[in-house]
XYZ file of C-alpha atoms in Angstrom:
398
model
C 0.000 0.000 0.000
C 2.832 2.377 0.834
C 4.420 1.738 -2.537
C 1.179 2.550 -4.359
C 0.857 5.818 -2.450
C 4.454 6.674 -3.281
C 3.801 5.984 -6.942
C 0.740 8.245 -6.964
C 2.706 10.954 -5.185
C 5.343 10.844 -7.902
C 2.702 11.038 -10.629
C 1.036 14.000 -8.974
C 4.376 15.699 -8.576
C 5.049 15.144 -12.276
C 1.667 16.584 -13.227
C 2.133 19.645 -11.059
C 5.807 20.315 -11.680
C 5.830 19.298 -15.333
C 4.312 22.504 -16.747
C 6.433 24.582 -14.387
C 9.670 23.207 -15.730
C 8.467 22.839 -19.311
C 10.514 25.822 -20.404
C 13.463 24.915 -18.192
C 13.917 21.224 -18.883
C 17.678 21.228 -18.589
C 20.011 18.705 -20.249
C 21.202 15.236 -19.146
C 24.074 13.333 -20.806
C 24.927 9.745 -19.995
C 28.142 8.725 -21.737
C 29.696 5.218 -21.974
C 32.535 3.828 -24.068
C 30.284 3.084 -27.039
C 27.063 4.991 -26.422
C 25.899 8.472 -25.525
C 22.400 8.957 -24.071
C 21.036 12.467 -24.218
C 17.726 13.506 -22.661
C 16.113 16.270 -20.706
C 15.634 16.259 -16.952
C 11.893 15.832 -17.430
C 12.418 12.851 -19.702
C 14.768 11.263 -17.143
C 12.166 11.683 -14.409
C 9.494 10.074 -16.599
C 11.840 7.178 -17.363
C 12.540 6.652 -13.663
C 8.835 6.691 -12.847
C 8.078 4.153 -15.566
C 10.948 1.958 -14.347
C 9.503 2.007 -10.848
C 6.078 1.083 -12.211
C 7.577 -1.838 -14.101
C 9.449 -3.009 -10.977
C 6.262 -2.800 -8.899
C 4.391 -4.869 -11.492
C 7.147 -7.487 -11.649
C 7.216 -7.705 -7.858
C 3.440 -8.213 -7.740
C 3.623 -10.954 -10.394
C 6.453 -12.750 -8.570
C 4.634 -12.504 -5.247
C 1.508 -14.028 -6.786
C 3.544 -16.852 -8.259
C 5.272 -17.530 -4.930
C 1.993 -17.410 -3.015
C 0.424 -19.787 -5.483
C 3.344 -22.200 -5.017
C 3.012 -22.026 -1.238
C -0.722 -22.665 -1.449
C -0.090 -25.578 -3.774
C 2.510 -27.093 -1.460
C 0.195 -26.536 1.513
C -2.643 -28.258 -0.322
C -0.502 -31.292 -1.126
C 0.845 -31.421 2.444
C -2.664 -31.152 3.856
C -3.817 -33.895 1.546
C -1.060 -36.173 2.838
C -1.957 -35.358 6.422
C -5.604 -36.108 5.788
C -4.662 -39.382 4.119
C -2.355 -40.306 7.011
C -5.113 -39.536 9.527
C -7.586 -41.700 7.636
C -5.115 -44.554 7.323
C -4.332 -44.356 11.052
C -8.039 -44.625 11.867
C -8.368 -47.620 9.543
C -5.297 -49.213 11.151
C -6.844 -48.930 14.614
C -9.943 -50.723 13.366
C -7.774 -53.461 11.861
C -5.918 -53.706 15.169
C -9.218 -54.460 16.893
C -9.812 -57.160 14.270
C -6.356 -58.646 14.778
C -5.331 -58.084 11.146
C -1.691 -57.230 11.889
C -0.596 -57.220 8.266
C -3.013 -54.406 7.461
C -2.163 -52.636 10.711
C 1.509 -52.504 9.772
C 0.769 -51.409 6.205
C -1.648 -48.635 7.149
C 0.364 -47.381 10.128
C 3.626 -47.112 8.234
C 2.221 -45.694 4.987
C 2.397 -41.878 5.101
C 3.459 -42.174 8.746
C 5.813 -39.199 8.339
C 2.754 -37.006 7.746
C 0.700 -38.376 10.662
C -0.117 -36.253 13.688
C 2.154 -38.456 15.847
C 4.505 -40.273 13.487
C 6.459 -41.896 16.334
C 3.298 -43.620 17.557
C 2.508 -44.831 14.043
C 5.932 -46.392 13.608
C 5.854 -47.998 17.067
C 2.474 -49.585 16.403
C 3.704 -50.699 12.997
C 6.719 -52.315 14.679
C 4.524 -54.223 17.126
C 2.225 -55.327 14.316
C 5.197 -56.585 12.307
C 6.425 -58.485 15.371
C 3.011 -60.080 15.755
C 3.404 -61.357 12.204
C 6.867 -62.678 13.017
C 8.632 -60.239 10.693
C 11.492 -59.135 12.952
C 13.341 -57.282 10.185
C 10.374 -55.015 9.445
C 9.768 -54.531 13.164
C 13.350 -53.365 13.651
C 13.084 -51.061 10.637
C 9.971 -49.346 12.007
C 11.518 -49.143 15.466
C 14.652 -47.407 14.185
C 12.568 -44.926 12.208
C 10.585 -44.144 15.355
C 13.845 -43.657 17.242
C 15.058 -41.172 14.610
C 11.861 -39.143 14.869
C 11.578 -39.271 18.675
C 14.623 -37.036 19.241
C 15.054 -36.662 23.020
C 11.884 -38.505 24.047
C 13.178 -42.055 23.635
C 11.208 -43.666 26.495
C 8.260 -44.890 24.328
C 10.729 -46.274 21.798
C 12.752 -48.139 24.421
C 9.606 -49.514 26.054
C 8.512 -50.892 22.702
C 12.002 -52.284 22.107
C 11.892 -54.188 25.416
C 8.388 -55.450 24.651
C 9.566 -56.786 21.299
C 12.618 -58.410 22.910
C 10.399 -60.215 25.397
C 8.175 -61.386 22.547
C 11.288 -62.854 20.884
C 12.497 -64.412 24.170
C 15.567 -62.181 24.100
C 15.259 -62.089 27.862
C 18.713 -60.869 28.858
C 18.589 -58.057 26.307
C 15.165 -57.108 27.664
C 16.521 -57.105 31.204
C 19.362 -54.782 30.155
C 16.843 -52.447 28.527
C 14.609 -52.505 31.599
C 17.537 -51.659 33.873
C 18.318 -48.578 31.777
C 14.680 -47.487 31.713
C 14.349 -47.821 35.484
C 17.317 -45.491 35.902
C 15.474 -42.853 33.861
C 11.897 -43.429 35.046
C 11.809 -45.690 38.116
C 8.040 -45.507 38.657
C 6.743 -45.831 35.104
C 3.921 -48.435 35.313
C 4.608 -50.110 31.957
C 8.351 -50.226 32.611
C 7.667 -51.931 35.955
C 5.341 -54.453 34.306
C 8.020 -55.255 31.737
C 10.625 -55.427 34.520
C 8.519 -58.051 36.286
C 8.564 -60.250 33.184
C 12.247 -59.720 32.422
C 13.417 -60.340 35.991
C 11.349 -63.509 36.397
C 12.581 -64.927 33.095
C 16.233 -64.230 33.890
C 16.051 -65.195 37.571
C 16.993 -61.684 38.699
C 15.309 -62.181 42.061
C 17.115 -59.409 43.946
C 16.204 -56.907 41.235
C 12.595 -58.075 41.377
C 12.495 -57.531 45.134
C 13.951 -54.046 44.653
C 11.253 -53.213 42.102
C 8.280 -54.274 44.245
C 8.187 -51.077 46.410
C 8.123 -48.968 43.231
C 5.327 -51.181 41.894
C 3.315 -50.464 45.040
C 3.829 -46.696 44.682
C 2.921 -46.785 40.988
C -0.156 -48.963 41.621
C 1.094 -51.846 39.473
C -0.855 -54.950 40.487
C -2.743 -55.395 43.724
C -1.221 -56.229 47.083
C -1.901 -59.934 46.693
C -0.059 -59.996 43.372
C 2.929 -58.128 44.801
C 3.070 -60.464 47.819
C 3.087 -63.434 45.467
C 5.924 -61.836 43.486
C 7.918 -61.232 46.660
C 7.463 -64.835 47.757
C 8.485 -66.044 44.296
C 11.628 -63.892 44.479
C 12.560 -65.129 47.955
C 12.108 -68.749 46.922
C 14.211 -68.027 43.840
C 16.991 -66.707 46.068
C 16.716 -69.846 48.216
C 17.042 -72.003 45.117
C 20.153 -70.090 44.062
C 21.755 -70.413 47.504
C 21.007 -74.129 47.612
C 22.280 -74.674 44.069
C 25.525 -72.805 44.803
C 26.483 -74.215 48.218
C 23.909 -76.808 49.237
C 22.430 -77.002 52.727
C 25.266 -75.069 54.373
C 24.979 -72.219 51.880
C 21.212 -72.168 52.313
C 21.509 -71.928 56.124
C 24.140 -69.189 55.854
C 21.906 -67.248 53.452
C 18.943 -67.581 55.809
C 21.016 -66.400 58.759
C 22.032 -63.256 56.857
C 18.434 -62.200 56.192
C 16.668 -59.588 58.261
C 14.534 -60.572 61.237
C 11.415 -59.453 59.367
C 12.232 -61.830 56.527
C 13.029 -64.760 58.844
C 9.742 -64.223 60.705
C 7.643 -64.319 57.515
C 5.538 -67.498 57.732
C 5.438 -68.256 54.013
C 9.227 -67.943 53.842
C 9.665 -70.133 56.933
C 7.588 -72.812 55.220
C 9.589 -72.493 51.995
C 12.882 -72.591 53.893
C 11.861 -75.705 55.825
C 10.816 -77.432 52.586
C 14.141 -76.552 50.957
C 16.037 -77.969 53.938
C 13.965 -81.153 53.849
C 14.923 -81.574 50.195
C 18.566 -81.148 51.305
C 17.961 -83.912 53.910
C 18.596 -81.435 56.734
C 15.512 -82.326 58.771
C 16.826 -81.121 62.123
C 17.314 -77.527 60.932
C 13.955 -77.631 59.137
C 12.292 -78.788 62.354
C 13.902 -75.982 64.314
C 12.650 -73.362 61.834
C 9.105 -74.788 61.980
C 9.012 -74.948 65.769
C 10.504 -71.464 66.148
C 7.891 -70.128 63.750
C 5.051 -71.803 65.652
C 6.399 -70.444 68.914
C 6.190 -66.863 67.610
C 2.901 -67.212 65.739
C 0.656 -70.197 65.148
C -0.045 -70.942 61.506
C -1.543 -74.051 59.857
C 0.980 -73.785 57.026
C 3.839 -74.539 59.424
C 1.950 -77.468 60.957
C 1.459 -79.010 57.502
C 5.248 -79.293 57.085
C 5.679 -81.430 60.223
C 4.591 -84.825 58.744
C 7.493 -84.565 56.265
C 10.090 -84.190 59.031
C 12.378 -87.113 59.841
C 14.330 -86.027 62.913
C 16.043 -87.673 65.829
C 13.962 -85.656 68.273
C 10.258 -86.337 67.575
C 9.376 -85.755 71.222
C 10.071 -82.064 70.764
C 7.539 -81.921 67.909
C 4.912 -83.860 69.875
C 5.350 -81.618 72.892
C 4.894 -78.514 70.729
C 1.767 -79.964 69.095
C 0.178 -80.840 72.447
C 0.947 -77.354 73.709
C -0.745 -75.788 70.694
C -3.770 -78.062 71.167
C -4.139 -76.568 74.634
C -3.741 -72.971 73.445
C -5.445 -73.147 70.023
C -8.208 -75.630 70.864
C -9.166 -78.904 69.189
C -7.949 -78.108 65.720
C -8.247 -81.191 63.449
C -4.939 -80.458 61.731
C -3.112 -80.469 65.069
C -4.615 -83.817 66.178
C -3.999 -85.379 62.757
C -0.393 -84.147 62.663
C 0.189 -85.403 66.198
C -1.199 -88.797 65.246
C 1.126 -89.033 62.202
C 4.096 -88.112 64.389
C 3.180 -90.808 66.946
C 2.832 -93.405 64.193
C 6.455 -92.841 63.154
C 7.790 -94.280 66.401
C 5.087 -96.879 66.990
C 2.890 -95.325 69.624
C -0.222 -96.894 68.116
C -2.629 -96.382 71.012
C -1.805 -92.688 71.382
C -1.906 -92.256 67.607
C -5.358 -93.835 67.368
C -6.665 -91.457 70.027
C -5.228 -88.493 68.123
C -6.859 -89.581 64.833
C -10.188 -90.143 66.599
C -9.982 -86.613 68.019
C -9.310 -85.224 64.543
C -12.225 -87.159 63.020
C -14.499 -85.995 65.800
C -13.938 -82.419 64.577
C -14.433 -83.206 60.901
C -14.504 -86.313 58.661
C -11.400 -86.808 56.510
C -10.546 -89.715 54.223
C -6.836 -89.610 55.064
C -7.460 -89.644 58.808
C -9.808 -92.622 58.362
C -6.981 -94.422 56.553
C -4.457 -93.508 59.255
C -6.797 -94.665 61.995
C -7.460 -97.938 60.170
C -3.713 -98.613 60.013
C -3.265 -97.966 63.731
C -6.223 -100.208 64.545
C -4.631 -102.974 62.507
C -1.528 -102.574 64.651
C -3.704 -102.777 67.742
C -5.284 -106.016 66.416
C -8.729 -104.557 65.887
C -9.405 -105.663 62.287
C -13.195 -105.226 62.345
C -13.059 -101.610 63.419
C -10.177 -101.011 61.004
C -12.345 -102.329 58.162
C -15.172 -100.055 59.284
C -12.849 -97.055 59.201
C -11.684 -97.921 55.703
C -15.302 -98.288 54.582
C -16.198 -94.891 56.067
C -13.193 -93.338 54.363
C -14.152 -94.863 51.021
C -17.753 -93.643 51.314
C -16.496 -90.156 52.143
C -14.220 -90.205 49.106
C -17.102 -91.260 46.864
C -19.333 -88.518 48.274
C -16.681 -85.902 47.630
C -16.006 -87.209 44.107
C -19.367 -88.331 42.712
C -18.058 -88.426 39.119
C -15.645 -91.209 40.102
């Protein structure tokens, strides 16, 4: 607009001043090596004005051409974006259908023009992995990494997920370790860490991750407790595999009091020691655990014990019968302990006390055996018959 006003100002000045200088036009000479240009001052001014007009016109034409080119490029770019958006929507529908070949094709095609190209390439990589095409999956993953710049967390999460799908467990664990250094409470990273640590037997790392899982709300408390128990048992297995019973006892001794007082771990430790044929230490762990806190799980380990001091077990069981009441499991366990060293009369009384609380096919069988030893075959046969009837009632399909 300013240029147009300037042009009009020059024209007006020419109209006004032209007649005034008509009789005093002056003389202008422009001389070069080969040419001489002669004109009046008025003619030179008119030439300059015309030159400016021509320049303005050329500028306007060029600007229109440039603007048209920009609009054209914008139209083509917008068309690609619209196509990418439509293909992404179609890919999500195919994902719901489980058509991974189409998902990969639609997600990767025009992905560079999508609203979130990194997401498109990551989903394309996972779709390719679902089809078993690891080469294409890696190709899409690397393209996503190039586009992600500094935000590599989604890319690395997808990389670990693909590694787990390929059973590249140690590589996945390495990737998880790096991610946890960057984002220790990321829910998906913690879920992947759970898988990687279990597969590679990284039990200490799994235990370290459980508090972060609780803070991030990954899994419920029951699930996390089960994971912790799995990790502790894994550590027991490692200690036993490395140094046998002695190594297992040394490992147990080095644990915190809270860990050694955990009932589920006491049961697992006793079972591991029984498998190592160290029944005396297993018995001590069970009895110490029962002394601190009664739990049926500890009592259930006792029948597997083969120690040189059964009287200690029987004394503990009788004491718990007094304090806990007539629990069937206590009477049955006491009876099995008495059977081991031939106290048939006492054993039969214990099994009768257990059966008085509740019928049980195993206790009927135990009682029948003790009655045989006491030369009471008719009653023994009756007990076996009652046990068989109970078994049939509990398993009608058999």
